[in-house]
């Protein structure tokens, strides 16, 4: 059978939706997953996250440790999410039906939709601003609403075109982005080595009031970058053969996130220079403007190239998964291409209205953090479910909703599994209550930890405890666990035996 997804079919429009990818079509490798993840994060948007320790007043050294802590912890949480695609041959939202029910899986679909629109918008805004700002310094191009609008429109249309063509075109774009953007970021060593001072002290030192709030806040923002990929890994990993090494898949995920330290540290280093040479930009939280102000003239062209390449890679990885998800939520109304076009047009409208009518850039940054707070407990439940079920899934039963059918081992209560839902809903709500983003959003419990944002640790821990408790209080049927049975939880078996304790299995 002809392989519609081989390297020779780069410009052939992908026809697969969220149905299980046939085994003979799965010819991607873990290294391809690495490229997709790293390419999608190797952008100005990540560099902006790297500037936050300086915006919070931390020293360069404290900023390095905050970023390392956030990226390492986030990548370890994220890594198992890369296993669902190869196991089930579909995206993570559909796979979540095994733990939330085939109807409850729409939670993952809408979380990925909101996350994608937010990060797509942030990527287009930051890349467009950098491109126009660099062109202004390089060629005298005026920075007006018209030039900004043209830059935003260029990115949006290019991204939408790539997403319509599908996975292979997307993979090619990210292959280019991994190497080219990395080299351009590393070129910044020569641009900023002179004025950089590793002893930059910041305004908040260890032992002073507010240090730990700033440090943990910076670490959590860095952690939000890998966590934001949780809903999307299956979009790309579904093309990896099911027999591929699980260790190599998780290593690819962790390696890709560790590689993002390149743009993270680029943002941190250049932010310290901006803080010394152009402090007004730091006071206005305008890192991109400050970067352009302190950059040598010869580095403006690399800035523009990073903006174009980064905007393409981040935008495509976000929008592709969203179109795929929406086609699965409305399978009888939309195929993948139609859903991608619809979501793409909605996102483009959101970008222009938000940027020029309501100036929602900062609000969307806040919105992205809040969405991640809701996505984190969803990920915890998925990962715990994977471990408890020993990796056993029935991919065909996961497609019941997509086919418009009922029944199957993941039908639970009319398509909803209230164990997963019952753990996710309160965990997400409590996590939102603990969010503390000064000047943007502070939840009703946000000040309980002395101004420190503990929303992610709270929501992650609560989701784990609730899910395990609900699985033991209301055991699931034995059929969802496969022949080996579950780990740690009780199982409900039919017949006179009733409930059998399988915690030692």
Coordinates of C-alpha atoms in Angstrom, one line a residue:
X1 CA 0.0 0.0 0.0
X2 CA 1.3 3.5 -0.8
X3 CA 2.6 5.4 2.2
X4 CA 0.9 8.8 2.1
X5 CA 3.2 10.1 4.8
X6 CA 6.7 9.2 3.6
X7 CA 9.4 11.8 2.9
X8 CA 8.5 12.0 -0.8
X9 CA 5.0 13.2 0.1
X10 CA 6.0 16.4 1.8
X11 CA 3.5 18.5 0.0
X12 CA 0.7 15.9 0.0
X13 CA -2.1 16.9 2.3
X14 CA -2.4 14.6 5.3
X15 CA -5.6 12.7 5.4
X16 CA -5.4 11.1 8.8
X17 CA -7.5 12.4 11.6
X18 CA -7.6 11.0 15.2
X19 CA -8.4 7.5 14.1
X20 CA -5.7 5.0 14.9
X21 CA -2.7 5.3 12.6
X22 CA -2.1 2.0 10.8
X23 CA 1.1 0.2 11.7
X24 CA 2.5 0.4 8.2
X25 CA 2.2 4.2 8.3
X26 CA 4.1 4.6 11.5
X27 CA 7.6 5.4 10.3
X28 CA 8.6 8.3 12.6
X29 CA 11.4 7.9 15.2
X30 CA 11.9 9.3 18.7
X31 CA 14.4 11.8 17.2
X32 CA 11.5 13.2 15.1
X33 CA 9.6 13.7 18.3
X34 CA 12.7 15.6 19.7
X35 CA 12.7 17.9 16.6
X36 CA 9.0 18.6 16.9
X37 CA 9.2 19.5 20.6
X38 CA 12.5 21.5 20.5
X39 CA 11.5 23.2 17.2
X40 CA 8.3 24.3 18.8
X41 CA 10.0 25.8 21.8
X42 CA 13.2 27.2 20.2
X43 CA 11.7 30.7 19.8
X44 CA 11.4 34.2 21.1
X45 CA 8.5 33.2 23.2
X46 CA 10.8 30.9 25.3
X47 CA 13.5 33.6 25.4
X48 CA 10.8 35.9 26.9
X49 CA 10.2 33.3 29.6
X50 CA 13.9 33.3 30.2
X51 CA 13.8 37.1 30.9
X52 CA 11.3 36.8 33.8
X53 CA 13.9 36.1 36.5
X54 CA 15.4 39.5 35.8
X55 CA 11.9 41.1 35.6
X56 CA 11.3 39.6 39.0
X57 CA 14.5 41.2 40.3
X58 CA 16.6 38.1 40.7
X59 CA 20.4 38.0 40.1
X60 CA 21.8 36.2 37.1
X61 CA 23.0 33.2 39.2
X62 CA 19.6 32.9 40.9
X63 CA 17.9 33.1 37.5
X64 CA 20.0 30.2 36.2
X65 CA 19.0 28.0 39.1
X66 CA 15.3 29.0 38.8
X67 CA 15.3 28.1 35.1
X68 CA 17.2 24.9 35.6
X69 CA 14.8 23.8 38.4
X70 CA 11.7 24.6 36.4
X71 CA 12.8 23.0 33.1
X72 CA 14.2 19.8 34.7
X73 CA 11.1 19.2 36.9
X74 CA 8.7 20.1 34.1
X75 CA 10.5 17.8 31.6
X76 CA 10.3 14.8 34.0
X77 CA 6.6 15.4 34.5
X78 CA 6.1 15.7 30.7
X79 CA 8.2 12.7 29.6
X80 CA 5.5 9.9 30.1
X81 CA 3.0 11.9 28.1
X82 CA 5.0 10.9 25.0
X83 CA 4.1 7.2 25.4
X84 CA 0.4 7.4 24.7
X85 CA 0.8 8.2 21.0
X86 CA 2.8 5.1 20.1
X87 CA 0.7 2.9 22.3
X88 CA -2.7 4.0 21.0
X89 CA -1.8 5.5 17.6
X90 CA -3.9 8.6 18.3
X91 CA -3.5 11.9 20.1
X92 CA -3.5 12.4 23.8
X93 CA -7.0 13.8 24.1
X94 CA -8.5 10.6 22.6
X95 CA -6.2 8.5 24.7
X96 CA -7.5 10.3 27.8
X97 CA -10.8 8.6 27.2
X98 CA -9.4 5.5 28.9
X99 CA -9.3 7.5 32.2
X100 CA -12.0 10.2 31.7
X101 CA -14.4 8.2 29.6
X102 CA -14.9 8.4 25.8
X103 CA -17.1 11.5 26.4
X104 CA -14.9 12.9 29.2
X105 CA -12.0 13.0 26.8
X106 CA -13.4 16.3 25.5
X107 CA -11.8 17.9 28.6
X108 CA -8.4 17.2 27.0
X109 CA -9.6 18.5 23.6
X110 CA -10.7 21.9 24.9
X111 CA -7.7 22.3 27.2
X112 CA -5.4 21.8 24.2
X113 CA -7.6 24.2 22.1
X114 CA -7.3 27.0 24.7
X115 CA -3.6 26.3 25.2
X116 CA -2.9 26.3 21.5
X117 CA -4.7 29.5 20.8
X118 CA -3.0 31.3 23.7
X119 CA 0.5 30.1 22.8
X120 CA -0.1 30.6 19.1
X121 CA -1.1 34.2 19.7
X122 CA 1.8 34.9 22.0
X123 CA 4.2 33.4 19.4
X124 CA 2.8 35.5 16.6
X125 CA 2.8 38.7 18.7
X126 CA 6.3 38.3 20.0
X127 CA 7.7 37.2 16.7
X128 CA 5.9 40.0 14.7
X129 CA 7.0 42.7 17.2
X130 CA 10.6 41.4 16.9
X131 CA 10.5 41.3 13.1
X132 CA 9.1 44.8 12.7
X133 CA 11.4 46.2 15.4
X134 CA 14.4 44.7 13.8
X135 CA 13.4 45.9 10.4
X136 CA 12.9 49.4 11.8
X137 CA 16.4 49.5 13.1
X138 CA 17.9 47.8 10.0
X139 CA 16.0 49.5 7.2
X140 CA 14.0 52.3 8.8
X141 CA 10.7 50.5 8.4
X142 CA 8.1 52.5 10.4
X143 CA 6.6 50.6 13.3
X144 CA 2.9 51.2 12.8
X145 CA -0.3 49.3 13.2
X146 CA -0.2 48.6 9.4
X147 CA 3.4 47.1 9.5
X148 CA 2.6 45.1 12.6
X149 CA -0.6 43.8 11.1
X150 CA 1.2 42.7 8.0
X151 CA 3.8 40.9 10.0
X152 CA 1.1 39.1 12.1
X153 CA -0.9 38.3 9.0
X154 CA 2.2 36.8 7.3
X155 CA 3.0 34.5 10.2
X156 CA -0.6 33.4 10.6
X157 CA -1.1 32.5 6.9
X158 CA 2.2 30.7 6.6
X159 CA 1.4 28.7 9.8
X160 CA -2.1 27.8 8.6
X161 CA -0.7 26.6 5.3
X162 CA 1.8 24.3 6.9
X163 CA -0.8 22.9 9.3
X164 CA -3.2 22.1 6.4
X165 CA -0.6 20.0 4.7
X166 CA 0.0 18.1 7.9
X167 CA 2.6 16.1 9.8
X168 CA 5.3 15.7 7.2
X169 CA 5.4 19.3 6.3
X170 CA 5.3 20.2 10.0
X171 CA 8.2 17.9 10.7
X172 CA 10.3 19.5 7.9
X173 CA 9.7 23.0 9.2
X174 CA 10.8 21.9 12.7
X175 CA 13.9 20.1 11.3
X176 CA 14.9 23.5 9.8
X177 CA 14.0 25.4 13.0
X178 CA 16.0 23.1 15.4
X179 CA 19.3 23.9 13.7
X180 CA 18.8 27.4 12.3
X181 CA 17.3 29.0 15.3
X182 CA 19.8 27.3 17.6
X183 CA 22.7 28.6 15.6
X184 CA 21.2 32.1 15.5
X185 CA 20.7 32.1 19.3
X186 CA 24.3 30.9 19.8
X187 CA 25.4 33.7 17.5
X188 CA 24.2 35.9 20.3
X189 CA 27.3 34.9 22.3
X190 CA 29.4 37.0 20.0
X191 CA 26.8 39.8 20.0
X192 CA 26.5 40.1 23.8
X193 CA 29.7 38.6 25.2
X194 CA 31.3 42.1 25.8
X195 CA 28.6 43.8 27.8
X196 CA 27.4 40.7 29.7
X197 CA 28.2 40.6 33.4
X198 CA 27.7 37.2 35.2
X199 CA 27.8 39.0 38.5
X200 CA 24.6 40.9 37.8
X201 CA 23.0 41.2 41.3
X202 CA 19.4 42.1 40.6
X203 CA 17.3 43.9 43.1
X204 CA 16.3 40.9 45.3
X205 CA 19.0 38.9 47.0
X206 CA 19.0 35.7 48.9
X207 CA 17.7 36.3 52.4
X208 CA 15.9 39.5 51.5
X209 CA 12.1 39.8 51.7
X210 CA 10.4 38.5 48.5
X211 CA 13.4 36.5 47.2
X212 CA 11.7 33.1 47.5
X213 CA 8.5 34.3 46.0
X214 CA 10.4 35.7 43.0
X215 CA 12.6 32.6 42.7
X216 CA 9.7 30.1 42.9
X217 CA 7.6 32.3 40.5
X218 CA 10.4 32.3 38.0
X219 CA 10.9 28.5 38.3
X220 CA 7.2 27.9 37.8
X221 CA 7.1 30.0 34.7
X222 CA 10.0 28.0 33.3
X223 CA 8.2 24.8 34.3
X224 CA 5.1 26.0 32.5
X225 CA 6.9 25.7 29.2
X226 CA 7.4 21.9 29.2
X227 CA 4.0 21.4 30.9
X228 CA 2.3 23.2 28.1
X229 CA 3.3 20.4 25.7
X230 CA 1.4 17.7 27.6
X231 CA -1.8 17.8 25.6
X232 CA 0.1 17.9 22.2
X233 CA 2.7 15.1 22.4
X234 CA 0.4 12.4 21.0
X235 CA -0.3 14.6 17.9
X236 CA 3.3 13.8 16.8
X237 CA 4.2 10.6 18.7
X238 CA 1.3 8.7 17.1
X239 CA 3.4 8.2 14.0
X240 CA 6.1 6.3 16.1
X241 CA 5.7 2.5 16.0
X242 CA 4.2 0.9 19.1
X243 CA 7.2 -1.3 19.5
X244 CA 9.6 1.6 19.8
X245 CA 11.7 1.9 23.0
X246 CA 9.7 3.7 25.7
X247 CA 13.0 4.8 27.2
X248 CA 14.1 6.4 24.0
X249 CA 10.8 8.2 23.6
X250 CA 10.9 9.6 27.1
X251 CA 14.6 10.5 26.6
X252 CA 13.7 12.4 23.4
X253 CA 11.1 14.4 25.4
X254 CA 13.5 15.2 28.2
X255 CA 16.3 16.0 25.8
X256 CA 14.2 18.4 23.8
X257 CA 13.2 20.3 26.9
X258 CA 16.8 20.4 28.1
X259 CA 17.7 21.8 24.7
X260 CA 15.4 24.7 25.3
X261 CA 17.9 26.0 27.8
X262 CA 19.5 27.6 24.7
X263 CA 16.6 30.2 24.2
X264 CA 16.0 30.3 28.0
X265 CA 19.5 31.4 28.8
X266 CA 19.6 33.7 25.8
X267 CA 16.6 35.5 27.3
X268 CA 18.2 35.5 30.8
X269 CA 21.6 36.8 29.6
X270 CA 20.2 39.5 27.4
X271 CA 17.7 40.6 30.0
X272 CA 20.6 41.3 32.4
X273 CA 22.2 43.5 29.8
X274 CA 18.9 45.3 29.1
X275 CA 18.5 45.9 32.9
X276 CA 21.9 47.6 33.0
X277 CA 21.9 49.5 29.7
X278 CA 18.2 50.2 29.1
X279 CA 16.4 49.8 32.5
X280 CA 13.3 51.6 31.4
X281 CA 12.4 48.6 29.2
X282 CA 12.6 46.3 32.2
X283 CA 10.4 48.6 34.2
X284 CA 7.8 48.4 31.4
X285 CA 8.2 44.6 31.1
X286 CA 9.2 45.1 27.4
X287 CA 11.9 42.6 27.0
X288 CA 11.7 42.4 23.1
X289 CA 12.0 46.2 22.8
X290 CA 14.9 46.3 25.3
X291 CA 16.7 43.5 23.3
X292 CA 16.5 45.5 20.1
X293 CA 17.7 48.6 21.9
X294 CA 20.9 46.9 23.2
X295 CA 21.6 44.7 20.2
X296 CA 24.5 45.6 17.9
X297 CA 23.4 46.6 14.4
X298 CA 24.8 43.5 12.7
X299 CA 22.6 41.3 15.0
X300 CA 19.3 42.8 13.7
X301 CA 19.1 40.4 10.8
X302 CA 19.6 37.3 13.0
X303 CA 16.9 38.8 15.3
X304 CA 14.5 39.0 12.3
X305 CA 15.4 35.4 11.2
X306 CA 14.8 34.1 14.7
X307 CA 11.4 35.9 14.7
X308 CA 10.4 34.3 11.3
X309 CA 11.7 30.7 12.1
X310 CA 10.5 30.8 15.7
X311 CA 7.1 32.1 14.8
X312 CA 6.6 29.3 12.2
X313 CA 7.7 26.4 14.4
X314 CA 5.8 27.4 17.5
X315 CA 2.7 28.4 15.6
X316 CA 2.6 25.2 13.6
X317 CA 3.1 22.8 16.5
X318 CA 0.2 24.6 18.4
X319 CA -2.3 24.9 15.6
X320 CA -1.8 21.5 14.0
X321 CA -2.8 19.7 17.2
X322 CA -5.8 21.9 17.7
X323 CA -7.3 21.2 14.3
X324 CA -6.7 17.5 14.9
X325 CA -8.5 17.7 18.2
X326 CA -11.5 19.6 17.0
X327 CA -12.0 17.2 14.1
X328 CA -12.3 14.4 16.8
X329 CA -14.8 16.4 18.9
X330 CA -17.1 17.0 15.9
X331 CA -16.2 13.9 13.7
X332 CA -19.4 14.0 11.6
X333 CA -19.1 17.7 10.9
X334 CA -15.4 18.3 10.4
X335 CA -12.4 16.5 9.0
X336 CA -8.8 17.4 10.0
X337 CA -8.3 20.0 7.2
X338 CA -11.7 21.7 7.8
X339 CA -11.2 21.8 11.5
X340 CA -7.7 23.3 11.0
X341 CA -8.9 26.0 8.7
X342 CA -11.8 26.9 11.1
X343 CA -9.6 27.1 14.2
X344 CA -6.9 28.9 12.2
X345 CA -9.3 31.6 11.1
X346 CA -10.6 31.9 14.6
X347 CA -7.1 32.3 16.0
X348 CA -6.2 34.9 13.3
X349 CA -9.2 36.9 14.3
X350 CA -8.3 36.6 18.0
X351 CA -4.8 37.8 17.3
X352 CA -5.9 41.0 15.5
X353 CA -8.8 41.8 17.8
X354 CA -6.7 41.2 20.9
X355 CA -3.7 43.1 19.7
X356 CA -5.4 46.2 18.2
X357 CA -8.8 46.4 19.8
X358 CA -8.3 45.4 23.4
X359 CA -4.5 45.1 23.9
X360 CA -4.9 41.7 25.5
X361 CA -1.2 40.6 25.2
X362 CA -0.6 40.6 28.9
X363 CA -4.0 39.1 29.6
X364 CA -3.2 36.2 27.3
X365 CA 0.1 35.6 29.1
X366 CA -2.0 35.3 32.3
X367 CA -4.5 33.2 30.5
X368 CA -1.8 30.8 29.4
X369 CA -0.6 30.3 33.0
X370 CA -4.1 29.6 34.1
X371 CA -4.7 27.1 31.4
X372 CA -1.5 25.3 32.4
X373 CA -2.7 25.2 35.9
X374 CA -5.8 23.3 34.7
X375 CA -3.8 21.1 32.3
X376 CA -1.3 19.9 35.0
X377 CA -3.8 17.8 37.0
X378 CA -5.1 16.3 33.8
X379 CA -1.6 15.2 33.0
X380 CA -1.1 13.7 36.4
X381 CA -4.2 11.6 36.1
X382 CA -3.1 10.4 32.7
X383 CA 0.3 9.4 33.9
X384 CA -0.9 7.7 37.0
X385 CA -3.5 5.8 34.9
X386 CA -0.7 4.7 32.5
X387 CA 1.3 3.3 35.4
X388 CA -1.6 1.7 37.2
X389 CA -2.8 -0.1 34.1
X390 CA 0.8 -1.2 33.2
X391 CA 0.5 0.4 29.8
X392 CA -2.5 -1.7 28.8
X393 CA -5.0 0.0 26.5
X394 CA -7.6 -1.1 23.9
X395 CA -7.1 1.5 21.0
X396 CA -10.2 0.4 19.2
X397 CA -12.5 1.1 22.2
X398 CA -11.0 4.6 22.5
X399 CA -12.5 5.5 19.1
X400 CA -16.1 4.8 20.1
X401 CA -16.9 8.6 20.4
X402 CA -15.2 9.3 17.1
X403 CA -17.3 6.7 15.3
X404 CA -20.5 7.9 16.9
X405 CA -21.0 4.6 18.8
X406 CA -21.6 3.6 22.4
X407 CA -20.2 0.9 24.6
X408 CA -16.7 -0.6 24.9
X409 CA -14.5 -0.9 28.0
X410 CA -14.2 2.9 28.3
X411 CA -17.9 3.7 28.3
X412 CA -18.0 3.7 32.1
X413 CA -21.1 5.8 33.1
X414 CA -22.7 7.0 29.8
X415 CA -19.2 7.8 28.4
X416 CA -17.9 9.6 31.6
X417 CA -15.5 8.2 34.1
X418 CA -16.2 10.1 37.3
X419 CA -13.0 8.9 39.0
X420 CA -10.9 10.9 36.6
X421 CA -13.3 13.8 36.4
X422 CA -13.8 13.8 40.1
X423 CA -10.0 14.1 40.6
X424 CA -9.5 16.7 37.9
X425 CA -12.3 19.2 38.6
X426 CA -11.5 20.0 42.3
X427 CA -7.7 19.9 41.7
X428 CA -8.0 22.4 38.8
X429 CA -10.3 24.7 40.8
X430 CA -8.1 24.6 43.9
X431 CA -5.0 25.2 41.8
X432 CA -6.5 28.3 40.3
X433 CA -7.3 29.6 43.8
X434 CA -3.5 29.4 44.7
X435 CA -2.3 31.3 41.6
X436 CA -0.3 34.4 42.4
X437 CA 0.7 36.6 39.5
X438 CA 1.1 40.1 41.0
X439 CA -0.5 42.7 38.9
X440 CA -2.3 40.2 36.7
X441 CA -4.2 37.5 38.6
X442 CA -4.1 36.6 42.3
X443 CA -6.5 33.8 43.4
X444 CA -8.4 33.9 46.7
X445 CA -5.8 31.7 48.3
X446 CA -2.9 33.2 46.5
X447 CA -1.4 35.0 49.5
X448 CA -1.5 32.0 51.9
X449 CA 2.1 31.1 51.1
X450 CA 3.5 34.5 51.7
X451 CA 3.1 35.7 48.1
X452 CA 4.7 32.6 46.7
X453 CA 2.8 31.0 43.8
X454 CA 2.3 27.3 44.9
X455 CA -0.5 26.6 42.4
X456 CA 1.3 23.9 40.4
X457 CA 2.6 21.9 43.4
X458 CA -0.9 22.1 45.0
X459 CA -2.8 21.0 41.9
X460 CA -0.4 18.3 41.0
X461 CA -0.4 16.7 44.5
X462 CA -4.1 17.0 45.0
X463 CA -4.9 15.4 41.6
X464 CA -2.6 12.4 42.5
X465 CA -4.1 11.8 45.9
X466 CA -7.7 12.3 44.8
X467 CA -7.3 10.0 41.8
X468 CA -5.8 7.2 43.8
X469 CA -8.4 7.5 46.5
X470 CA -11.3 7.4 44.1
X471 CA -9.9 4.4 42.3
X472 CA -9.8 2.5 45.6
X473 CA -13.1 3.7 46.9
X474 CA -14.9 3.1 43.6
X475 CA -12.9 0.3 41.8
X476 CA -13.0 0.1 38.0
X477 CA -14.0 -3.1 36.1
X478 CA -11.2 -5.7 35.6
X479 CA -11.5 -5.4 31.8
X480 CA -9.8 -2.0 31.7
X481 CA -6.6 -3.4 33.3
X482 CA -5.8 -6.3 31.0
X483 CA -4.5 -9.7 32.0
X484 CA -1.8 -8.5 34.4
X485 CA -4.3 -6.5 36.6
X486 CA -3.6 -3.1 38.1
X487 CA -1.0 -1.7 40.4
X488 CA -1.9 -0.2 43.8
X489 CA -5.7 -0.2 43.5
X490 CA -8.6 -2.5 44.0
X491 CA -10.5 -4.0 41.1
X492 CA -14.1 -4.7 40.5
X493 CA -14.8 -8.2 39.2
X494 CA -18.1 -9.6 38.1
X495 CA -19.6 -12.5 40.0
X496 CA -19.9 -13.6 43.6
X497 CA -16.4 -12.7 44.4
X498 CA -17.3 -9.0 44.3
X499 CA -14.4 -6.7 45.0
X500 CA -11.0 -8.3 44.9
X501 CA -8.0 -6.5 46.4
X502 CA -5.4 -6.4 43.6
X503 CA -3.1 -3.9 45.2
X504 CA -0.3 -6.4 45.4
X505 CA -0.6 -7.4 41.8

